[in-house]
Amino acid sequence: MKKRLLTLLLALTLVVSATACGDKTAKQENKPAVEEKKDKPEEAKNDEKKEEEKKEDKAEATSTLASEKPLELSIFYFLHEPYKEDNAVMKKAAELTNVSLKGYISQSSSSNKEAFSLMAASGQLADIVCWDNNAIRELAQQGAFLALDELMEHAPHIKAFLDANPAIKNHVTAADGHIYTIPYIPDGDAAQGWYIRKDWLDKLGLKEPTNAQELHDVLLAFKEKDPNGNGKADEVPYFNRDGSPKTVFADFAQLWGAKEAWYAEDGKVKYGPYEPAYKEAYKNLADWYKEGLIDQEIYTRGRTARDVMLKENLGGMTHDWFASTSKYNSNEGMAEGFNFAVMLPPADVNGKSYERTVRSKLHWSGWGIAASNPDPVATMKYFDFFFTEEGRRLSNFGVEGETYTMVDGKPVFKDEILKNGDPVVNLRGFGCQMTIGVQQDFEYEKQLMNKDALAGVQQYVDKNVFGPQFPTLQYTEEENARMTELMTAIDTLKVETAQKWVLGSEEVESGYEGFKSAMEKFGIEEAIKIQQEAYDRYMKNLSK
Amino acid sequence: MKQNVKQKKQNYSVGNSTAVLTKPQKTDLVLWLSKGFKNVIKHWQLFAIMIPAILFYIFFMYRPMWGLQIAFKNFKIFAGIDKSPWVGFDHFVKFVESPYFWRNLKNTLLINFYGLIFGFPIPILLALMLNEVKHVRYKKLIQTLTYLPHFISIVVIAGIVVNFLSPSNGLINIMIEKLGGQKINFLVKPEYFRTIFISMNIWKEAGFNAIVYLAALSGIDPNLYEAAYVDGANKFKRILHVTIPGIMPTIIVLLVLKIGSMLSVGYEAIILLYQPATFETADVISTYVYRMGLENSRYDYAAAVGLFNAIVSVILVIFANKVSKKFSGTSLW
């Protein structure tokens, strides 16, 4: 009996702790849930000035009108939550453009994917659909969405922007040459970087590692020399909360010149695991894992790894997002002298040092006009509004006086936005930072980042360590279906083999040939051919 | 003459209440039908009661089957079912030809097979044991505790399992270490996957499944026990010769149904527990299809796989039913 009760209690505690470990998805990370207070922005409240500006707003308002008469359109929008009608930003936008938006889906919808599929299957689309560019493009082939390039004359700002940014234009141009969505465009350069316990380095008298060999020695020292000083060799030299076997070692692998995914070299598309460098990389990774330099639970620890490893003073190094990782330096209750510092990427075998990730300007989300939209021209003008300086500021910073004040001609967030809870959540409440067709302003994020994160980002940008990025390619329908089939099998093979190698249940040396021939059997050459054709098309469009 | 036989057959299979309907009279079908119609009028109240159930089946079971045709079409969601072009057996061929098809099929069947072998008898044993407990409150308590896990979300259960088996601070590994053993990273070893998955399911569902047997047990006539007692049967003998035969029909029915779902596994649990390193034993049809493209909204392909599963299941159920009829005399139909 007692035992039973004990088990029940134990189970209950676990239930609680397990539910508490909420998952953060990678997509959310695109806009890091940012942190601690920035230096207190100076309260420069000049009421008269504000009044003047308001008047100016009114005067300009006539020029931003998208529609003569008030127009109400329905919108499908669901990123973190379904579209809320009474948000300050969209109300202000309605004031300025005469177009107001009404949410199309129920507030009780719980999954955006499901909500979109349901809407599509019903055949009744919202007037404006803000969703995955690819999905909209696919439905457009069935006649569900209007080609926006034909409406471009009504959107001079968008046109100018796309002409100035051919990569983005190319990203949203479908294989048939039309544009169906106005994309959301993230801003900023750096996304993720290397982090190391600077205080541990100092304690052991070590220098920041600059190449693979040095990195190995530093991690080994972390493992053996007890930098956290508790007398036990319980340190986990390298950890990563991205437990996904597809990408978890992508940062390490490039130290030996290997890639986990597609990349292009001199115009030729290559698949990382199919190249010889992959073998070399995994031979080393398997050794490192065996030596205990890599978290033995790296695949199973999950999203809370960073929290646990840092708070318990166990983890020595990781590769993660800037904003949220630097936060730990200003957290309370960390170990004495805790300093998790940004480190430049160690050089690879060829002596080149580069960072795998970069803040892509190409986001999956965007908005399009349904074929059933009652007034496409007004809608297009409305879209254009968000590409004016005013529209962009409105979407990024919110409404002046409510969320920010102008200081020296620059918007500065008010204290209550930054200091009460999560600033990003606060801003979303006002309707800021929606992933509609608008250009993000990195200035916004800078105001939410702490000193360390900003310095880290700056360091990466100054040294320009960002490696070349492989573009998102456009496929024809048949290509797409074939690629899914081929890559499901190949990816299964890849993650399975790579994990076996790392965990040591298969030797890299003896297993590699079999791995390669299995990939050939599964049709890797055909997949490369499809990729190459799509890539060539992409490059051709880009140079146009 | 043939019809007469048919009628007779029907007469056996239909219960008493409708016996009037099929009283063997003339061999003329028309006459029989009109007789039936008269019966409907005569017993219209009974038929009226059936209407909601019939409507339910028509609208919620048979009408959606219309959508099954997307398994043979290149389904375009906005164009709708009717306007999507036919592609014949394309999706089925692709499914069977995918490189991992045989491994996935084998894993699916094995997980279910072992699940059946080890998982099926446990609720029966549990029910038998509970049935012998004389202290009512103790019995109720145990019953409640064993069926509680059924109500916990599978996500949480999988989280508990991962925590328990964690190599650094999991309960199981700490115990192994304290007993002088070597820590094992259970979740990345293919040879442990089935054991973990099946034990988890047993822990989660055994108590709940036992409820059905407990209900059947309470239906056994106490006189039989008394008679057995008088005949000098001990406790074990009474269970063997009274209890088990008493719940045999329930066991058979549940077994046949279980065999029918041989091809479906709780893939959410597998996705939560598996690792690429354990794909060898853990990757099943549904998880592969999930990775393949439910995320890309490939409804047509998923429908084809679903149909494939359904057909295999029907064949298995019919087979199991036949076997059971032959050897035990009890069956579903």
Short mmCIF file of N, CA and C in Angstrom, two decimals, chain B residues 4 25 77 83 89 108 133 136-137 168 213 219 251 276:
data_model
loop_
_atom_site.label_atom_id
_atom_site.label_comp_id
_atom_site.label_asym_id
_atom_site.label_seq_id
_atom_site.Cartn_x
_atom_site.Cartn_y
_atom_site.Cartn_z
N ASN B 4 -35.61 -20.56 -49.28
CA ASN B 4 -36.10 -21.12 -48.02
C ASN B 4 -34.94 -21.33 -47.04
N GLN B 25 -42.52 -18.99 -44.82
CA GLN B 25 -43.85 -19.28 -45.36
C GLN B 25 -43.70 -19.71 -46.80
N ILE B 77 -6.54 19.86 -52.62
CA ILE B 77 -7.48 20.19 -51.56
C ILE B 77 -8.47 21.27 -51.97
N LYS B 83 -12.95 17.00 -58.47
CA LYS B 83 -12.17 17.56 -59.57
C LYS B 83 -10.72 17.08 -59.58
N PHE B 89 -3.57 3.10 -58.88
CA PHE B 89 -2.94 2.53 -57.69
C PHE B 89 -1.58 3.16 -57.38
N THR B 108 5.85 -3.06 -37.39
CA THR B 108 4.46 -2.86 -36.99
C THR B 108 3.87 -4.17 -36.46
N VAL B 133 -10.06 -10.74 -4.33
CA VAL B 133 -9.83 -9.92 -3.14
C VAL B 133 -11.15 -9.74 -2.40
N VAL B 136 -13.32 -5.15 0.38
CA VAL B 136 -13.90 -4.34 -0.69
C VAL B 136 -13.13 -3.04 -0.93
N ARG B 137 -12.81 -2.35 0.18
CA ARG B 137 -12.16 -1.05 -0.02
C ARG B 137 -10.77 -1.19 -0.61
N SER B 168 21.69 9.60 -16.98
CA SER B 168 22.42 10.33 -15.94
C SER B 168 21.69 10.29 -14.61
N TYR B 213 -13.30 -7.12 -18.07
CA TYR B 213 -13.33 -8.49 -17.54
C TYR B 213 -14.02 -8.53 -16.18
N GLY B 219 -20.89 -11.24 -13.84
CA GLY B 219 -22.07 -11.86 -14.44
C GLY B 219 -22.12 -13.37 -14.24
N ILE B 251 -13.33 -12.80 -23.54
CA ILE B 251 -11.92 -12.86 -23.93
C ILE B 251 -11.79 -13.03 -25.44
N PRO B 276 16.58 7.92 -34.04
CA PRO B 276 17.04 7.26 -35.27
C PRO B 276 17.79 5.97 -34.99
#
